[in-house]
Structure formats: C-alpha cells, structure tokens
Coordinates of C-alpha atoms (C1' of nucleotides) in Angstrom, one line a residue:
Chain A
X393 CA 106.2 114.8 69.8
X394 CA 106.9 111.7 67.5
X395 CA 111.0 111.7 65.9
X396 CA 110.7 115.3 64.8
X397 CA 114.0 117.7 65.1
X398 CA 112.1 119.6 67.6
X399 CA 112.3 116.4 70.3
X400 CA 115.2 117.7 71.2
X401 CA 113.3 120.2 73.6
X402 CA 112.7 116.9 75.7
X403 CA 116.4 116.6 75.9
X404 CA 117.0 118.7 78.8
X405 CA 120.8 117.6 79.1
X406 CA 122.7 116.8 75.7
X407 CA 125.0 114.6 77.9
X408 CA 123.7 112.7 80.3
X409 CA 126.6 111.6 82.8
X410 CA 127.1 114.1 85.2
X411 CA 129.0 111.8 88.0
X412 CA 125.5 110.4 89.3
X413 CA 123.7 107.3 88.5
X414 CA 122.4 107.4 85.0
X415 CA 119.6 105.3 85.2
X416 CA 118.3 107.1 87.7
X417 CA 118.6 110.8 85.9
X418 CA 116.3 109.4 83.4
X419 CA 114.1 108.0 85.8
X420 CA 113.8 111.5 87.3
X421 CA 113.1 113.3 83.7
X422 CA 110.7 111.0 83.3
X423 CA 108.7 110.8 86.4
X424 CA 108.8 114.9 85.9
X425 CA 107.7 114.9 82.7
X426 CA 104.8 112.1 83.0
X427 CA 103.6 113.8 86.3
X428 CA 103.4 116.9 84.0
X429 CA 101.5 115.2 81.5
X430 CA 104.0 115.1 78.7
X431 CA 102.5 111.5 78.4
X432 CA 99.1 110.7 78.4
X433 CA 97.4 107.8 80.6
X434 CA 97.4 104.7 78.7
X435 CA 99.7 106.0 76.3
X436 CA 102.5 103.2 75.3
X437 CA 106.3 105.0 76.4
X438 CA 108.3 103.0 73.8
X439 CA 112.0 102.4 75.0
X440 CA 113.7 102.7 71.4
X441 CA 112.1 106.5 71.0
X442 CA 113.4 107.3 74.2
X443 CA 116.9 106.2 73.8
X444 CA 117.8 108.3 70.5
X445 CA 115.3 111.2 72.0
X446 CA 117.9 111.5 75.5
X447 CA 120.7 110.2 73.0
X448 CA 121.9 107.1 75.1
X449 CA 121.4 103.1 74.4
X450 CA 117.8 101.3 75.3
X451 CA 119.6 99.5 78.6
X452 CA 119.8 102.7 80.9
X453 CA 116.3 103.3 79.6
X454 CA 114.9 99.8 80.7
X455 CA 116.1 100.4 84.0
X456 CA 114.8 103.5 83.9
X457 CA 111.4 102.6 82.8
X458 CA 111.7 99.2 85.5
X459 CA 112.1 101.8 88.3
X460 CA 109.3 103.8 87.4
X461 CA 106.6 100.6 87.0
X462 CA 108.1 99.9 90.1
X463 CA 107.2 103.3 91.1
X464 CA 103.6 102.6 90.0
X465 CA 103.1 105.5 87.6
X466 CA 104.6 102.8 84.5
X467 CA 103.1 100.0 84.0
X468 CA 104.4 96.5 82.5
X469 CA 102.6 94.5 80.6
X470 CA 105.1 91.4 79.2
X471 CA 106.1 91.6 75.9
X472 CA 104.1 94.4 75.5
X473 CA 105.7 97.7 76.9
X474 CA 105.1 100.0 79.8
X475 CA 102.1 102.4 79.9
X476 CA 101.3 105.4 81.7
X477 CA 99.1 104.2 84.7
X478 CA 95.7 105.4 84.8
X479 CA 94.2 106.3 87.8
X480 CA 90.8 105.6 88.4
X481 CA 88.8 106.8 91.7
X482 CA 89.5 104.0 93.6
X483 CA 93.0 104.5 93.3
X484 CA 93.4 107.9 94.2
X485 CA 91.5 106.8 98.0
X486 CA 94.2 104.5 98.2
X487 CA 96.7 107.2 97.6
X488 CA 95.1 109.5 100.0
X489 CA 94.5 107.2 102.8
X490 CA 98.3 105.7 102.8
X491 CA 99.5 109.8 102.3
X492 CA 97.5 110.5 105.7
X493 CA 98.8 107.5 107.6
X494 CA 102.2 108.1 106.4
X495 CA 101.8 111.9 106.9
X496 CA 100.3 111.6 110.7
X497 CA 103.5 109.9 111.7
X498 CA 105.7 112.2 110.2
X499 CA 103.9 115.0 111.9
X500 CA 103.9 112.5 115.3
X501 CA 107.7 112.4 114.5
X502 CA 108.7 115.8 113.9
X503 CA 106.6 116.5 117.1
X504 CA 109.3 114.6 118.6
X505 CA 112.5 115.6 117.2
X506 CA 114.3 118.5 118.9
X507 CA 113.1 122.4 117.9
X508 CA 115.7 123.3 115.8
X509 CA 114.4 120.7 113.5
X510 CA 110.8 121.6 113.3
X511 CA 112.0 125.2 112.9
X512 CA 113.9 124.7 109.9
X513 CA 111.0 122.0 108.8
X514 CA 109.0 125.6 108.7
X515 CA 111.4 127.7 107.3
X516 CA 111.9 125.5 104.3
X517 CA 107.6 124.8 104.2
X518 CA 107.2 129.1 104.8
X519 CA 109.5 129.7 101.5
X520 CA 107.9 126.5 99.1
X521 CA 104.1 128.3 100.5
X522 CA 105.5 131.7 99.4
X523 CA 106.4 130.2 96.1
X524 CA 103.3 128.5 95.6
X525 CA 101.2 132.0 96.6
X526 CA 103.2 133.5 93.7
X527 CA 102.2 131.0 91.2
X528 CA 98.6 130.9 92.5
X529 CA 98.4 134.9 91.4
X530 CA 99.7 133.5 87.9
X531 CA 97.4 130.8 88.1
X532 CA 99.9 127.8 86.9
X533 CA 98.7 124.9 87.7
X534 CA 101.5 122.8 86.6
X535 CA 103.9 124.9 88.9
X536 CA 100.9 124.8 91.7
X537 CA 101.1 121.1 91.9
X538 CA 104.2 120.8 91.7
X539 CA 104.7 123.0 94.9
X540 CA 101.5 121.1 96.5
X541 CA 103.6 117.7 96.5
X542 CA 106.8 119.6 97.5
X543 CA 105.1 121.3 100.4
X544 CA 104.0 117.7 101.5
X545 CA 107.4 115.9 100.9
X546 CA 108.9 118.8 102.7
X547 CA 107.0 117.9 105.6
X548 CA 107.7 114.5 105.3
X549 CA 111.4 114.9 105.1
X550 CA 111.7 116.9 108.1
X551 CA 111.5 113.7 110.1
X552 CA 114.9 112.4 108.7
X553 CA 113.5 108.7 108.5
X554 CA 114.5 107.9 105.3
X555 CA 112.1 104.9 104.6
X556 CA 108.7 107.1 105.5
X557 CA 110.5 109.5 102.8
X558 CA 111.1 107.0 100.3
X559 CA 107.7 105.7 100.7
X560 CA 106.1 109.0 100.3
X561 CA 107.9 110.6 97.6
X562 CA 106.3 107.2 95.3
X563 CA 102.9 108.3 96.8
X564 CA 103.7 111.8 96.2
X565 CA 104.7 111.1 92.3
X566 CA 101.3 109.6 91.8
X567 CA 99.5 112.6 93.5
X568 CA 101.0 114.8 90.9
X569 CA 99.5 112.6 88.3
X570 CA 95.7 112.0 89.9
X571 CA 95.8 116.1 90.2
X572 CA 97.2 116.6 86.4
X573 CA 94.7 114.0 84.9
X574 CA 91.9 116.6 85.9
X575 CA 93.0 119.8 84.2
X576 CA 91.5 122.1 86.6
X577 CA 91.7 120.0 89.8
X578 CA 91.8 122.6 92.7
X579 CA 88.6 124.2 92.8
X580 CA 89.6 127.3 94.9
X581 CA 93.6 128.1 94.7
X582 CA 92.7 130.5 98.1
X583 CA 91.6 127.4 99.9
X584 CA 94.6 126.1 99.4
X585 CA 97.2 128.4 100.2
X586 CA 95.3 128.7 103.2
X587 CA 94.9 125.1 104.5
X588 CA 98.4 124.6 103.8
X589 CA 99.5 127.9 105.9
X590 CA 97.3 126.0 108.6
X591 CA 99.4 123.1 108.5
X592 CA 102.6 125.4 109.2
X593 CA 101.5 127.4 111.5
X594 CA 100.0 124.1 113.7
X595 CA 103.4 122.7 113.2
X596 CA 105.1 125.8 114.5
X597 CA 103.1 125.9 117.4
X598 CA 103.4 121.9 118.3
X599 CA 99.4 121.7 118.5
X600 CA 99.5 118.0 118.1
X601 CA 95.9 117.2 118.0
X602 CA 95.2 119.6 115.7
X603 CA 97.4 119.4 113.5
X604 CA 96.6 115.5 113.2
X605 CA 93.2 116.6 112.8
X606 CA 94.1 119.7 110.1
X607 CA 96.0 116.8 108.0
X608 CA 93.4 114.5 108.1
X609 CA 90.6 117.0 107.0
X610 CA 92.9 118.5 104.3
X611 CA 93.5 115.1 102.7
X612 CA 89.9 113.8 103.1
X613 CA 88.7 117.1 101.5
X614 CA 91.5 116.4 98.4
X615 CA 89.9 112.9 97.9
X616 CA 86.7 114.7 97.6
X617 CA 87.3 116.9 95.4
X618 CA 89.6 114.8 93.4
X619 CA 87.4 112.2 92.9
X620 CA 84.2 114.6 92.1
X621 CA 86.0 115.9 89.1
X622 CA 87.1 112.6 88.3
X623 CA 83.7 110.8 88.2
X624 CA 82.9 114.5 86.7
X625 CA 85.7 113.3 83.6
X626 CA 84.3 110.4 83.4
X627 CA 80.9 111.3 82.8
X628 CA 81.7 113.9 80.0
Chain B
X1309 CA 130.3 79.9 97.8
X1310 CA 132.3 81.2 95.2
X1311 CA 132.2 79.3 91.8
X1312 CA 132.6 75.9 92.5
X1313 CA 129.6 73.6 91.6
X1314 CA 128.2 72.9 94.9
X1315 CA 127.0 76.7 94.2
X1316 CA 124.7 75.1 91.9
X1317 CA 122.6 74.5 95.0
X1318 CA 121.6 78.3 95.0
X1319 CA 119.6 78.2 91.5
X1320 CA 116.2 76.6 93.1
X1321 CA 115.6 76.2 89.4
X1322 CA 117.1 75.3 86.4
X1323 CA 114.8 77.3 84.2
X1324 CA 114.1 80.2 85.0
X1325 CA 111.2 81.3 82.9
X1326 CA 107.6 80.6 83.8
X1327 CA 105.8 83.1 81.3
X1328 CA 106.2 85.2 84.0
X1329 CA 108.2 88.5 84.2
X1330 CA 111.5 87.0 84.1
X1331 CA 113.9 89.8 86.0
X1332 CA 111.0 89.6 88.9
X1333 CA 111.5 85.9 89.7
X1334 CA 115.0 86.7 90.2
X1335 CA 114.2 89.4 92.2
X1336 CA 112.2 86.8 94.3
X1337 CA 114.8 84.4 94.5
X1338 CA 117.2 86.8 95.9
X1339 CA 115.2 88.4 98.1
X1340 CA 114.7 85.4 99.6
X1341 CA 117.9 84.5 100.1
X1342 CA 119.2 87.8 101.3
X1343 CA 116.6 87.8 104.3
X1344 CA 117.5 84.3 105.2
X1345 CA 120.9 85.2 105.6
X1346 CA 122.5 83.6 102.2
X1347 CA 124.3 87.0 102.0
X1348 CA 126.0 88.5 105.0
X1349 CA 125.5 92.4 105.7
X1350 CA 127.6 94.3 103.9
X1351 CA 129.2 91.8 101.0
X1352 CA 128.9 92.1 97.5
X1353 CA 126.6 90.8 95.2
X1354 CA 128.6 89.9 92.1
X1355 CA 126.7 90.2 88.8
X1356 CA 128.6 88.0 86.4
X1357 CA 128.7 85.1 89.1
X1358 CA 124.8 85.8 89.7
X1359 CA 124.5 85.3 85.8
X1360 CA 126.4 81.9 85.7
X1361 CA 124.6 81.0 88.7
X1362 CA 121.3 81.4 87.5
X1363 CA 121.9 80.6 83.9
X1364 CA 121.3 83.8 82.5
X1365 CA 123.3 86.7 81.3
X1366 CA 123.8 90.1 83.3
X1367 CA 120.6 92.1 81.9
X1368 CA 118.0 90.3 84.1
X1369 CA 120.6 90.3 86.5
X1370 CA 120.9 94.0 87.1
X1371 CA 117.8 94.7 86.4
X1372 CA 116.7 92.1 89.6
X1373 CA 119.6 94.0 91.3
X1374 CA 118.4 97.2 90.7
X1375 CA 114.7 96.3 92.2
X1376 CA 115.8 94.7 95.2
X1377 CA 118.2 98.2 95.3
X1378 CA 114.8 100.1 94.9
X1379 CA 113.4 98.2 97.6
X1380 CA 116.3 98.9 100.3
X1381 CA 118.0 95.4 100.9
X1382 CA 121.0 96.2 98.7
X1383 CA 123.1 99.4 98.1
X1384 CA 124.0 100.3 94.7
X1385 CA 127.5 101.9 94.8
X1386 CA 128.1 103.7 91.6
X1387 CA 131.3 101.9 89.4
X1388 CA 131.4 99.4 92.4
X1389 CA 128.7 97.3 92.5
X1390 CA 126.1 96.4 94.8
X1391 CA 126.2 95.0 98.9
X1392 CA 124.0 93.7 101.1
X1393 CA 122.8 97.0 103.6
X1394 CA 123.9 96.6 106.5
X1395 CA 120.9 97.8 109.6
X1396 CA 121.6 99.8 112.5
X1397 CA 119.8 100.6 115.1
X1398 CA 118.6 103.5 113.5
X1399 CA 117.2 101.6 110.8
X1400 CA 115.4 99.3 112.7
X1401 CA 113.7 102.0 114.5
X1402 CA 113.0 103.6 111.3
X1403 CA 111.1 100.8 109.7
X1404 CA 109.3 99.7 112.6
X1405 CA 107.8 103.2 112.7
X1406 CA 106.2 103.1 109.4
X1407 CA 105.2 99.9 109.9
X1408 CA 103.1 101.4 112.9
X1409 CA 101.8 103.5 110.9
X1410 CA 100.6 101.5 107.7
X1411 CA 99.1 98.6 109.7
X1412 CA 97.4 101.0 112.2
X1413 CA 96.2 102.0 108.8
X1414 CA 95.3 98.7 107.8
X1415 CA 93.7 97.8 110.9
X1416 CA 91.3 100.9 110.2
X1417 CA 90.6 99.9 106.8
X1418 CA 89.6 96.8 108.0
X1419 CA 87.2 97.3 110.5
X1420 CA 85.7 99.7 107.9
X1421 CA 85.3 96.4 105.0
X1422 CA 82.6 94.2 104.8
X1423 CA 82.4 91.3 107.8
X1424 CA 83.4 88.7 105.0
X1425 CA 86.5 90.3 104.2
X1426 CA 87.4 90.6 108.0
X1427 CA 86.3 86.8 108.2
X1428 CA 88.2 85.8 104.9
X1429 CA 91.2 88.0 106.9
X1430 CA 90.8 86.3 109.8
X1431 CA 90.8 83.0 108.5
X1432 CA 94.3 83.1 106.6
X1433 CA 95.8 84.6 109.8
X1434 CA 94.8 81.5 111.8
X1435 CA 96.4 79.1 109.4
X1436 CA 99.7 81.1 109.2
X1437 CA 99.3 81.3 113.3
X1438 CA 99.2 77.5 113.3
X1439 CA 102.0 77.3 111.0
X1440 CA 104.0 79.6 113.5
X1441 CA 103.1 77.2 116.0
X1442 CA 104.5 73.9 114.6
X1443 CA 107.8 75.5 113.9
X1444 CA 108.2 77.1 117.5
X1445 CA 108.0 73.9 118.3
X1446 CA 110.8 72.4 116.4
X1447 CA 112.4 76.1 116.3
X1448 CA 112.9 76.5 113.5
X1449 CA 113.8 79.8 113.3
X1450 CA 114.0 81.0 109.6
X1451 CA 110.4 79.8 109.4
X1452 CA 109.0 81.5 112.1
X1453 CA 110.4 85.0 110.8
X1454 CA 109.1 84.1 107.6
X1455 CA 106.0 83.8 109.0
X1456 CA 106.1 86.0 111.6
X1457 CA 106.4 88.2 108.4
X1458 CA 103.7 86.6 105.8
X1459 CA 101.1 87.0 109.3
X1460 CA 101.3 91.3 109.3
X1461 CA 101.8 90.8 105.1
X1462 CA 98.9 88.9 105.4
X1463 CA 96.6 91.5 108.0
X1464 CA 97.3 94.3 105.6
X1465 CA 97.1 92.5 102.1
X1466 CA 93.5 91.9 103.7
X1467 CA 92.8 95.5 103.3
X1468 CA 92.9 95.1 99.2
X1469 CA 95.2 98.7 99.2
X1470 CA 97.8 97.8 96.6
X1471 CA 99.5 101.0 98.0
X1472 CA 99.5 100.2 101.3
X1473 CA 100.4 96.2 100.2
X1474 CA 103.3 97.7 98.3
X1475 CA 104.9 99.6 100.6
X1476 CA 104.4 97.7 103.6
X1477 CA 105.8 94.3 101.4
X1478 CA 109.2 96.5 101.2
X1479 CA 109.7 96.6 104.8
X1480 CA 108.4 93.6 105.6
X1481 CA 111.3 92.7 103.7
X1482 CA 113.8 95.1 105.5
X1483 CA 112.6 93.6 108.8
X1484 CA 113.1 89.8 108.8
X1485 CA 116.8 91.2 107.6
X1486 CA 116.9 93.2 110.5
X1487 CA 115.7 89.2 112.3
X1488 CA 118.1 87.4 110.6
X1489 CA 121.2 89.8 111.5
X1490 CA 120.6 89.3 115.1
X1491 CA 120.6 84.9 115.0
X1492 CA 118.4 84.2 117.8
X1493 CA 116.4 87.2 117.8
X1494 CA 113.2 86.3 119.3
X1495 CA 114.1 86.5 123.2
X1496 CA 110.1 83.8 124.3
X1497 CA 108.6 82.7 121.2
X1498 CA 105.5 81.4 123.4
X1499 CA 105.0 85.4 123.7
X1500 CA 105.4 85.5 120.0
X1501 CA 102.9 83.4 118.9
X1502 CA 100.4 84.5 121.6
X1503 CA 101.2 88.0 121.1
X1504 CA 99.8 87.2 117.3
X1505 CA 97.1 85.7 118.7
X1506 CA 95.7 88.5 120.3
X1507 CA 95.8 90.7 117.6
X1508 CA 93.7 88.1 115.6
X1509 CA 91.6 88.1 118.3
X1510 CA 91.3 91.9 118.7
X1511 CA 90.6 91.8 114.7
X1512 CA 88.0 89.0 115.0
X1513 CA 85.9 90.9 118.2
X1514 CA 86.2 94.3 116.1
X1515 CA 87.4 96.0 118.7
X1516 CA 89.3 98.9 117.8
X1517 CA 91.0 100.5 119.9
X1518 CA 92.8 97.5 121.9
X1519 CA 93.7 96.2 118.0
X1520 CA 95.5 99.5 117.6
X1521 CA 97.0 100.1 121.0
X1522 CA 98.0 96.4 120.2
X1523 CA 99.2 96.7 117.0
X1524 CA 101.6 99.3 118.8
X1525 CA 102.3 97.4 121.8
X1526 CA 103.4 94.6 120.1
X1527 CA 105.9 96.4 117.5
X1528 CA 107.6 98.6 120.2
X1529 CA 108.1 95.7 122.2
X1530 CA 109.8 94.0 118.8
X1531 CA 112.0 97.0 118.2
X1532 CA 113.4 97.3 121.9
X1533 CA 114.3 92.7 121.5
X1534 CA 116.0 94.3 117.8
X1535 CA 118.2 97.2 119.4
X1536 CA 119.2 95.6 122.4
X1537 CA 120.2 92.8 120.5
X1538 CA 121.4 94.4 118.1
X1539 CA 123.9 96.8 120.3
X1540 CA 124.8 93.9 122.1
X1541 CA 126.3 91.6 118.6
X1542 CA 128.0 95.5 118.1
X1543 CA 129.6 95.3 121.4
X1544 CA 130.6 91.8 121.3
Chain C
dC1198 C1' 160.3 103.3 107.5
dT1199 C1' 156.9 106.1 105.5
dT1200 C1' 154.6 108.2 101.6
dG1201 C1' 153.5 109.3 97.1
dG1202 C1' 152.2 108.1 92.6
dC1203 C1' 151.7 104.6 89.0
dC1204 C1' 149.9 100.3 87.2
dA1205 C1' 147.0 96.4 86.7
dA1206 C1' 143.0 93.7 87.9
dA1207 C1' 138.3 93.4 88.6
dT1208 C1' 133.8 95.1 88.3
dT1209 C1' 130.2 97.8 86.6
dG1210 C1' 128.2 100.9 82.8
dT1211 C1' 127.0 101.0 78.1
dC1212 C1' 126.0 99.5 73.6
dA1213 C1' 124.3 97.1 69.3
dA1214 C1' 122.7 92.9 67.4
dC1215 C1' 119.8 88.8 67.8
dA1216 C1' 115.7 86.1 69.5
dA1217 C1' 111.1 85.6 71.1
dT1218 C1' 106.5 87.0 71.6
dT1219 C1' 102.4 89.6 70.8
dT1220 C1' 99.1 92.0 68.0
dG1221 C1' 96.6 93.4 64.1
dC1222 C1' 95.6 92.6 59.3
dC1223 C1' 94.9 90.0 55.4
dT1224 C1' 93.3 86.2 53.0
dG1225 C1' 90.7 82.2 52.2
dG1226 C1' 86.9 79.4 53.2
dC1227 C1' 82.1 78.6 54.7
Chain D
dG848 C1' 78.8 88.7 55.1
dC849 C1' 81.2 86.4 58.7
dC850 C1' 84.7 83.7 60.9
dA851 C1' 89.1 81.1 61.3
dG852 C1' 93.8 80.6 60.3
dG853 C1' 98.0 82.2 59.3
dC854 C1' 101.3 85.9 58.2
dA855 C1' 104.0 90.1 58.9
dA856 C1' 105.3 94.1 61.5
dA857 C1' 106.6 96.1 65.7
dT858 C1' 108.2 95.8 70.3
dT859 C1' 110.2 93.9 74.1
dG860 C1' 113.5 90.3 76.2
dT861 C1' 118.1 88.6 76.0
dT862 C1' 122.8 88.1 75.0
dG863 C1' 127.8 88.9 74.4
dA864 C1' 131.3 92.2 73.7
dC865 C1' 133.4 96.7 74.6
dA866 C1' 134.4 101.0 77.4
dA867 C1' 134.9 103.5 81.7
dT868 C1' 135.9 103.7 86.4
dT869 C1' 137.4 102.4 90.9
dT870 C1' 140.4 100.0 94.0
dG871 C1' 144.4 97.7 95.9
dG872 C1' 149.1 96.6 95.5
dC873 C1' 153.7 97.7 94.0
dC874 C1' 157.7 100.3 93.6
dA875 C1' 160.5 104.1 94.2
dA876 C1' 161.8 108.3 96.3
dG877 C1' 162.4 110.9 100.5

DNA sequence: CTTGGCCAAATTGTCAACAATTTGCCTGGC
DNA sequence: GCCAGGCAAATTGTTGACAATTTGGCCAAG
C-alpha cells in the first residue's frame, strides 16, 4: 500500500471534480476507506502520499484530513500529522450512549411527523434490512456494517432535522470503526437481522414505548458486546 | 468595516500564534464574533480581507472557514464563497430539539457519576449563575447569552463525554446566533436566571425526574420566546 | 421598452515552493 | 556502558501566485 503502481486501486475516480466540493469527495473516500480499515488505528495518514495517490495537490487534502479530525476518526497532533483514532472501551460507551439519546428523539420525532413519512422511513429501512439479510448469508462483514450504520442513519434521517442527522452520521462514522477494529464483532449475524426487523416493525406500528425501549436494549446490548471483544483484543 | 484601519479593531491579537493549532484560534475568533452579531445573517465572509485582517495569508483562513462551515454557522457556496446562515424558524426548532435530547442525556449521565463530580458540576454552575446575575443587572445582553450558553456547555461538559461535549458545543454555538438575530430576545431575564437556578437546584437535590421535565420545560419555553420573536422581526 | 448574449470583475479553488518544528539517530564525553 | 548534546531527515505549517468559475452589468437586437 506504500507508492507502488498498484495504489492506483485506491484511486476510485482518476479525476476528481465532478461539479461538487472537492474537499469534501476526499473526505468521503476517506472516511469510507478508514471505517473499512484500509488504515490501521494509530497509523500516521501522511498528506503528501495521499495527494499524488488521488492525483490532486496537498491543500484539498488538508482540508480533507481537517474535516475528518474534526470528525473525530483523524486525529491532529501539531506538527506531527493526523492519525487514525483509536478507540478504546471507554470511547465506544460514549458513542453508544450519545447514539441512543440522539436515536430516541429521532424515533420521538418521526412518531410525530405525518404517516406518509414514517411509511417511507420503512420502506427505505425494509429494502437496507433485505440487503443486509443477503450479505449476512454471504457472511461479509464489511458490507454487514456498513448496512448496520445505514439502517441507523436511515432511521435517523427520516425525521428531516438536519442537525440530529449531521450529528449522527459523525457518531455513525465512528461506529463503523469500533465494529471494524474487532474483526468478528457481531457474535450472532441472526440476532441482528432480527433486532433490527424489531425496530421496523415497532416503527410501523407507532408502539412508542416500545420501540424506545427496543432501541435502548439494542444499543446497550452493542456496547456489551462491543466492548467484551474489545477488552477480549486487548487481552490477546 | 471594509478595509479601512479602524478594521484593525477586529484582530483581538496581533500574533496570532500561541503554539497552539493555529487555523483553530481563528476558528475561535470568528466564531465569536459571528454569534455576537460582528457578521449579519446572510453576508459574506471574505477570505483575502480575513487574511489582511488577521495578518495571515488565506490557508489558515479557509481552513478556519471550513470548520466553522462544518460546524453550521457559515454556508460554503461552491465558486462563491462563504455567508453567515441565516436561522429560521425551522432551525431553531431543530437545534433546540437535540439539545433536549443531549442534555436530558447529560443530566442522566450525571446523576449516574460520582457525588464529587456532581458537586465539582455544581459548583462551576453557581459561579457562571452569578455571573449571569451581575450582567442582568446592567443588561448587558451579549453577556448574558454568552453565558446563558457557557451555563448548559458547562452542565454537560460535566458529564466528561467528549461526544456528547462535541456535539452539543456546535449547537450551543448555533443557538446564541439564533439569540443574537432576534436583539432583545429574552422577553423577563429575572425568569432567566431563576429558571437556571432551578435546574442547579434539581441537579444539586439529585432529583431526577423534575431535572428532566425541567431541562424540557425550560427549552420549550426558549424556543416558543425564539419563534415568536423571530416571526414577528419577519413580519416587520 | 424588453430581452438576449457577451464581457469584465471579483472571488474562490488549486498548486508548488519555502519555512518551521518535531523526532530519532549519531557522536562525543563521562 | 550510559547519558547528554547536537545534527539531519521527514513532515507539517504557511505563503504567494496562478487557474477556474460565477455573477452582475453593458450593449445591441428585436
């Protein structure tokens, strides 16, 4: 993964303007790729590498790479460079406790918002669990996690308030990683198709309290088993 | 305020570097001046001026610009620049909602720490409370947002969450704009200071549920003073 | 008088070179 | 053998110049 011709791969796009803000398509690579674990925790992201690797100059990169520490999976130590955050235990309860406040309000929101919306909240969460069930039967993880976080941020975006998005999408970016740093993190794939098919159908049938109660449960129990294998990591 | 000298009055300081990350003291600066109304809603935030004004050159400039952009007090139109957002109604409702939520969130992880954190808590609260006081008095009202603000930064920065700190430091942010946009926003600041008081109170006695119905109380009440004063500067 | 396109000004987006700082190693002395 | 001091390499931080794009005004045609 150093210079080699083969760095290319990274380059998903050989140019990079496509009418949208620049800085902000490599922030996206990035975040993809780190949550991915194309970079290791700890590991140094040097800004000159990155700038011939996606064939642009180092400034769009520093932005880049600012928006990302600011995301809080980079981060910046002066004159020094930005590393890929690790998580320890503590950090993943303070991930999980903000995603359940944040997640208990959208769910009190979409509660509240007219029926077409929550239908269509479902529709879009029915076809992201469907995808997910596929990739369960293939067991890949990568694509599991990824559709864990989208189910979520689905959720979440159903309510339309744009700063409860915002702030979840960051949270939901560091979720990918604490999952990815533990290799096999999801100790029974069924469980989860399942509790996540709870969560839908409790939102389809407005059962407020217990779907509250079903979000709080299925968090709590993603701490626990986040941090067991974590502790478990660290151990080994 | 365009580039005559008397602009000089907006660099607080004439270096800028403290060994500190330089781009983020900008950052500070600005935001800072953008919530106490040194930029109206809505104009633009000119780079090369920002440069001259702060003795620097465009690079820290943008990438301050680009932060505060992250955060949601400026608007980065691509090939045009950045502005001041402008809050609507809308807005205000959004961020008062998540604020609910987080420092419900906070108030939980509170009561859940150690008595000498709640006490340390508790302690910082009642100085900024008798700040507040002092400049009711002389009402001064710039200082009492600000610390209207730095009193819930301060209840939740008690909890020791970064995540929850983070987020919550962004719309505390958004909201004394959406305080400064409406001039004399705070219809009885004797109900302002008391209403702080009580929550201090509620957070000293440990009880619960009165700090959360309080902590709701009190920001529904501060949303319905923001809309109607806000609809009524849109009417006028 | 209105409308269409063209032109120029201003501003941001990008880039490459230079400066400053940190770190690790190497050498010299104790 | 160990420690202190300095030196060199690498990386980020900063700067000024150049390129691209949008916008508003101007002019002419209908």
């Amino acid at each position: 993964m150093s210079t080699d011709s083969t760095s290319a791969a990274t380059t998903e796009s050989p140019f990079v303007l496509e009418g949208r803000p620049t800085a902000q398509l490599i922030a996206d690579q990035l975040r993809e790729q780190i949550v991915q674990g194309a970079f290791l925790p700890g590991q140094q992201v040097n800004e000159s590498v990155l700038a011939v690797q996606l064939n642009t100059s180092r400034g769009p990169i520093r932005e880049a790479l600012q928006r990302l520490s600011q995301e809080g999976i980079l981060v910046n130590k002066r004159n020094r460079g930005v590393f890929v955050r690790e998580l320890t235990s503590e950090d993943i309860r303070e991930i999980y406790a903000v995603r359940q406040a944040l997640e208990s309000t959208a769910a009190e929101e979409l509660l509240a918002s007219p029926s077409e919306t929550i239908e269509e909240t479902c529709s879009v969460l029915e076809e992201t669990l469907g995808e997910m069930a596929k990739q369960v039967a293939v067991s890949n993880w990568q694509e599991i996690a990824r559709l864990d976080m989208q189910f979520h941020t689905s959720f979440v975006s159903g309510t339309g308030n744009s700063r409860l998005i915002r702030s979840y999408k960051t949270l939901a970016a560091e979720s990918r990683m604490c999952i990815l740093n533990l290799e096999v993190s999801y100790p029974r794939v069924d469980a989860l198709v399942e509790e996540h098919q709870v969560l839908l159908d409790l939102l389809a049938r407005r059962d407020r309290k217990a779907l509250l109660r079903a979000i709080r449960l299925h968090l709590e129990k993603a701490v626990e088993d986040l941090t067991t294998q974590h502790d478990k990591a660290l151990g080994a």
